[in-house]
Amino acid sequence: QSMHRPARRRTPRPRRRAASAAMHSERTPHVAYTDILYEVADQTAWITINRPERRNAFRPETVDELIEAFRAAWRDRSVGCVVLSGAGETFCAGGDQKERTGTGYGDRPGIGLDMAGLHGVIRAIPKPVVAMVDGFAIGGGHVLHVICDLTIASDRAVFGQVGPRMGSVDPGFGTAYLARVVGEKKAREIWFLCRRYSAAEAAAMGLVNKVVPAAELRAEVESWCRELNSMSPTALKLAKLSFNADTEQMLGTTELGFAALELYYASPEGDEGRAAFAEKRPPDFARFRR
């Protein structure tokens, strides 16, 4: 499964460290992707969701490419930390509702999105992952930044959930781990009411580490990455794994939850949220209360 560690590959070490450093002093592309961008610069892997026309909402191909990019960063011994961001002025608006069908996304098994695999690799990669959030971090996009180890946000960032309004939910890390970050009461408020929160409000509840003006966001993240990359990689690895150990049981909850979500998506109630969004009307969930 994609949430487990990728198979180890023997990567030849550079013969000269100076040559390796020079090679990564400029941004270097990895492979050609359709939905994301991947580049390495100054020991940092930059993974960018590149669907600005859809507010960086993800479809099945996007999730697959994100998983592969994190695996590439994992394999690259020159990479000390990873930055996850979105192209343009949006981080990520969650699942692309135009790609959602009555049973999930696309024609793949399950819900069509390997979210458990993506969440798992972000947590499992033994390197710090920094979310660089500008604009909307909504729905599944909000979950992605929560799972990252650190979050730096611009002052125009907006956070929130939409699941219960859209006939969806993010079980496991999206709910239970969020409660570890902001507390049970606040996490339930975020999910039950689907409100939106400013960057300042997010900082106050401990949802982000720092807020800076939008024009300074990239420079601030680069500064944090330089500091991270100056640390012992083994110490960072052990610290991250130790932090994860306390919530590792959520992996099973996540798998179980997404299996249940598949059944929910196929139900009339689950489909009502999708249909309402497509028809640009408020959803009518009252008829499903029993």
Coordinates of C-alpha atoms in Angstrom, one line a residue:
Q1 CA 0.0 0.0 0.0
S2 CA 1.2 3.5 -0.7
M3 CA 1.1 4.6 2.9
H4 CA 3.8 2.2 3.7
R5 CA 7.5 3.0 3.2
P6 CA 8.6 2.8 -0.4
A7 CA 11.1 0.1 -1.2
R8 CA 14.7 1.0 -0.5
R9 CA 16.8 1.6 -3.5
R10 CA 20.5 1.7 -3.6
T11 CA 21.3 5.2 -4.7
P12 CA 25.0 5.8 -5.6
R13 CA 26.5 8.5 -3.4
P14 CA 28.0 11.5 -5.2
R15 CA 31.7 11.2 -5.6
R16 CA 32.2 14.7 -4.5
R17 CA 30.1 16.6 -2.1
A18 CA 30.9 19.9 -3.7
A19 CA 29.5 18.6 -7.0
S20 CA 26.3 17.4 -5.3
A21 CA 25.8 20.8 -3.6
A22 CA 26.3 22.6 -6.8
M23 CA 23.9 20.4 -8.6
H24 CA 21.1 21.3 -6.1
S25 CA 22.0 24.9 -5.7
E26 CA 19.6 25.7 -8.5
R27 CA 16.0 24.4 -8.8
T28 CA 16.1 21.2 -10.6
P29 CA 13.0 19.5 -12.0
H30 CA 12.5 15.8 -11.3
V31 CA 10.1 14.2 -13.8
A32 CA 7.3 15.5 -15.9
Y33 CA 4.0 15.6 -14.0
T34 CA 0.6 16.8 -15.3
D35 CA -1.0 18.0 -12.0
I36 CA 1.9 19.0 -9.8
L37 CA 5.4 20.6 -9.9
Y38 CA 8.4 19.0 -8.3
E39 CA 11.8 20.7 -7.9
V40 CA 14.8 20.5 -5.5
A41 CA 16.6 23.6 -4.4
D42 CA 19.1 24.0 -1.5
Q43 CA 18.4 20.6 0.0
T44 CA 14.6 21.3 0.0
A45 CA 12.0 19.5 -2.2
W46 CA 9.2 21.8 -3.3
I47 CA 6.0 20.0 -4.2
T48 CA 3.3 22.2 -5.7
I49 CA -0.2 21.3 -6.6
N50 CA -0.5 22.9 -10.1
R51 CA -4.2 23.2 -10.9
P52 CA -4.8 26.9 -10.2
E53 CA -7.8 26.9 -12.6
R54 CA -9.5 24.5 -10.1
R55 CA -8.1 26.3 -7.0
N56 CA -5.7 23.4 -6.8
A57 CA -8.5 20.9 -6.1
F58 CA -7.2 17.4 -6.5
R59 CA -8.4 14.5 -8.7
P60 CA -7.1 10.9 -8.7
E61 CA -4.1 11.7 -10.9
T62 CA -3.2 14.6 -8.6
V63 CA -3.1 12.4 -5.5
D64 CA -1.1 9.7 -7.4
E65 CA 1.5 12.3 -8.4
L66 CA 1.7 13.8 -4.9
I67 CA 2.4 10.3 -3.5
E68 CA 5.2 9.7 -6.1
A69 CA 6.7 13.1 -5.4
F70 CA 6.9 12.5 -1.7
R71 CA 8.5 9.1 -2.4
A72 CA 11.0 10.9 -4.7
A73 CA 11.9 13.3 -1.9
W74 CA 12.2 10.3 0.4
R75 CA 14.6 8.6 -1.9
D76 CA 16.7 11.7 -2.5
R77 CA 19.5 11.8 0.0
S78 CA 20.2 15.4 -0.8
V79 CA 16.8 16.5 0.4
G80 CA 16.5 17.5 4.1
C81 CA 12.9 18.8 4.2
V82 CA 9.9 19.1 1.9
V83 CA 7.5 22.0 1.2
L84 CA 3.9 21.4 0.1
S85 CA 2.2 24.3 -1.6
G86 CA -0.3 25.3 -4.3
A87 CA 0.2 27.2 -7.5
G88 CA -1.2 30.8 -7.7
E89 CA -2.9 32.3 -4.7
T90 CA -4.5 29.1 -3.3
F91 CA -3.1 26.2 -1.3
C92 CA -5.8 23.5 -2.0
A93 CA -9.6 23.5 -2.2
G94 CA -9.9 19.7 -1.5
G95 CA -11.4 17.2 -3.9
D96 CA -12.4 18.4 -7.3
Q97 CA -16.2 18.1 -7.2
K98 CA -16.3 18.2 -11.0
E99 CA -14.5 14.9 -10.9
R100 CA -16.8 13.4 -8.4
T101 CA -19.4 10.8 -9.5
G102 CA -22.1 9.1 -7.6
T103 CA -19.6 6.6 -6.0
G104 CA -16.4 8.6 -5.7
Y105 CA -13.9 10.2 -8.0
G106 CA -13.4 8.8 -11.5
D107 CA -13.9 5.2 -12.3
R108 CA -11.4 3.7 -9.9
P109 CA -12.2 1.3 -7.0
G110 CA -13.2 2.7 -3.7
I111 CA -13.7 6.5 -3.5
G112 CA -11.2 6.9 -6.4
L113 CA -8.7 8.9 -4.4
D114 CA -5.8 7.3 -2.5
M115 CA -6.1 9.7 0.4
A116 CA -5.0 7.2 2.9
G117 CA -1.8 6.6 0.9
L118 CA -1.1 10.3 0.6
H119 CA -1.7 11.0 4.3
G120 CA 0.4 8.0 5.1
V121 CA 3.4 9.1 3.1
I122 CA 3.4 12.6 4.4
R123 CA 3.5 11.3 7.9
A124 CA 6.0 8.4 7.2
I125 CA 8.6 10.3 5.2
P126 CA 11.4 10.7 7.7
K127 CA 11.9 14.4 6.9
P128 CA 10.0 17.5 8.1
V129 CA 7.2 18.5 5.8
V130 CA 6.2 22.2 5.7
A131 CA 2.9 23.4 4.4
M132 CA 3.2 26.8 2.7
V133 CA -0.4 28.0 2.7
D134 CA -1.6 31.0 0.7
G135 CA -5.3 31.5 0.1
F136 CA -7.7 28.7 0.6
A137 CA -6.9 25.5 2.6
I138 CA -10.4 24.0 2.5
G139 CA -11.8 20.5 2.8
G140 CA -9.3 17.9 1.8
G141 CA -6.8 20.7 1.3
H142 CA -7.2 21.7 5.0
V143 CA -6.5 18.1 6.0
L144 CA -3.3 18.1 4.0
H145 CA -1.9 21.1 5.8
V146 CA -3.0 19.7 9.2
I147 CA -1.0 16.4 8.5
C148 CA 2.1 18.3 7.5
D149 CA 4.6 18.8 10.3
L150 CA 4.6 22.6 10.2
T151 CA 2.4 25.2 8.6
I152 CA 3.5 28.7 7.5
A153 CA 0.6 30.8 6.2
S154 CA 0.1 34.1 4.5
D155 CA -2.1 36.7 6.2
R156 CA -4.7 36.1 3.5
A157 CA -4.9 32.4 4.0
V158 CA -8.4 30.9 4.8
F159 CA -9.0 27.6 6.6
G160 CA -12.0 25.4 7.1
Q161 CA -13.9 22.2 6.4
V162 CA -16.8 21.6 4.0
G163 CA -17.5 17.9 4.3
P164 CA -20.9 17.8 6.0
R165 CA -22.1 20.4 3.6
M166 CA -20.9 18.5 0.6
G167 CA -21.9 15.0 1.6
S168 CA -18.5 13.9 2.6
V169 CA -16.1 13.6 5.6
D170 CA -12.4 12.9 6.1
P171 CA -12.2 10.1 8.7
G172 CA -9.1 9.2 10.7
F173 CA -6.4 11.9 10.5
G174 CA -8.8 14.5 9.0
T175 CA -10.9 14.4 12.2
A176 CA -9.1 12.6 15.0
Y177 CA -5.7 14.1 14.4
L178 CA -7.1 17.6 14.0
A179 CA -8.5 17.2 17.6
R180 CA -4.9 16.6 18.8
V181 CA -3.8 19.8 17.1
V182 CA -6.6 22.2 18.2
G183 CA -8.5 20.3 20.9
E184 CA -11.7 18.3 20.8
K185 CA -14.1 21.2 21.1
K186 CA -12.5 23.3 18.4
A187 CA -12.1 20.3 16.0
R188 CA -15.8 19.4 16.4
E189 CA -16.7 23.1 15.7
I190 CA -14.6 23.1 12.5
W191 CA -16.2 19.9 11.2
F192 CA -19.8 20.3 12.5
L193 CA -20.3 23.9 11.4
C194 CA -18.1 24.2 8.3
R195 CA -17.1 27.7 9.1
R196 CA -14.1 29.5 7.6
Y197 CA -11.2 30.9 9.7
S198 CA -8.7 33.6 9.0
A199 CA -4.9 33.1 9.3
A200 CA -4.9 35.0 12.5
E201 CA -7.7 32.8 14.0
A202 CA -5.8 29.7 12.8
A203 CA -2.7 30.9 14.5
A204 CA -4.6 31.6 17.7
M205 CA -5.9 28.0 17.9
G206 CA -2.5 26.5 17.1
L207 CA -3.4 25.4 13.6
V208 CA -0.4 27.2 12.0
N209 CA 3.1 28.0 13.2
K210 CA 3.5 31.5 11.8
V211 CA 1.6 34.0 9.7
V212 CA 3.4 36.5 7.5
P213 CA 2.4 39.0 4.7
A214 CA 1.7 37.2 1.4
A215 CA 4.6 38.9 -0.3
E216 CA 7.0 37.5 2.4
L217 CA 5.6 33.9 2.5
R218 CA 8.1 32.2 0.2
A219 CA 11.1 33.9 1.8
E220 CA 9.8 33.0 5.3
V221 CA 9.4 29.3 4.3
E222 CA 12.9 29.3 2.7
S223 CA 14.3 30.6 6.0
W224 CA 12.6 27.9 8.0
C225 CA 13.8 25.3 5.6
R226 CA 17.4 26.5 5.9
E227 CA 17.1 26.2 9.6
L228 CA 15.7 22.7 9.4
N229 CA 18.4 21.6 6.9
S230 CA 21.1 22.8 9.4
M231 CA 19.8 20.2 11.9
S232 CA 20.9 16.6 12.4
P233 CA 18.8 14.5 9.9
T234 CA 18.8 11.5 12.1
A235 CA 17.6 13.5 15.1
L236 CA 14.8 15.0 13.0
K237 CA 13.8 11.6 11.8
L238 CA 13.7 10.1 15.2
A239 CA 11.8 13.1 16.6
K240 CA 9.2 12.8 13.8
L241 CA 8.7 9.1 14.3
S242 CA 8.4 9.6 18.0
F243 CA 5.7 12.2 17.5
N244 CA 3.9 9.9 15.1
A245 CA 3.9 7.0 17.4
D246 CA 1.3 8.5 19.7
T247 CA -1.2 8.7 16.8
E248 CA -0.2 5.8 14.7
Q249 CA -3.4 3.9 15.5
M250 CA -5.2 6.4 13.4
L251 CA -3.9 4.7 10.3
G252 CA -6.3 1.8 10.9
T253 CA -9.2 4.2 11.6
T254 CA -8.4 6.0 8.3
E255 CA -8.5 2.8 6.3
L256 CA -11.8 1.8 7.9
G257 CA -13.2 5.3 7.5
F258 CA -12.5 5.5 3.8
A259 CA -14.1 2.1 3.3
A260 CA -17.2 3.4 5.0
L261 CA -16.9 6.6 3.0
E262 CA -17.2 4.5 -0.2
L263 CA -20.6 3.2 0.9
Y264 CA -21.7 6.7 2.0
Y265 CA -20.8 8.2 -1.4
A266 CA -23.0 5.6 -3.1
S267 CA -26.0 6.5 -0.9
P268 CA -28.7 9.0 -1.8
E269 CA -27.6 11.2 1.1
G270 CA -24.0 11.2 0.1
D271 CA -25.0 12.0 -3.5
E272 CA -27.1 15.0 -2.4
G273 CA -24.1 17.0 -1.5
R274 CA -22.5 16.4 -4.8
A275 CA -25.6 17.1 -6.8
A276 CA -26.3 20.3 -4.9
F277 CA -22.8 21.6 -5.6
A278 CA -23.2 20.7 -9.3
E279 CA -26.6 22.4 -9.5
K280 CA -25.4 25.4 -7.5
R281 CA -28.1 25.1 -4.8
P282 CA -28.2 24.5 -1.1
P283 CA -28.2 20.8 -0.2
D284 CA -31.4 19.3 1.3
F285 CA -30.3 16.9 4.0
A286 CA -33.5 17.2 6.1
R287 CA -35.2 14.3 4.4
F288 CA -32.4 11.9 5.5
R289 CA -33.0 12.5 9.2
R290 CA -34.7 9.5 10.7

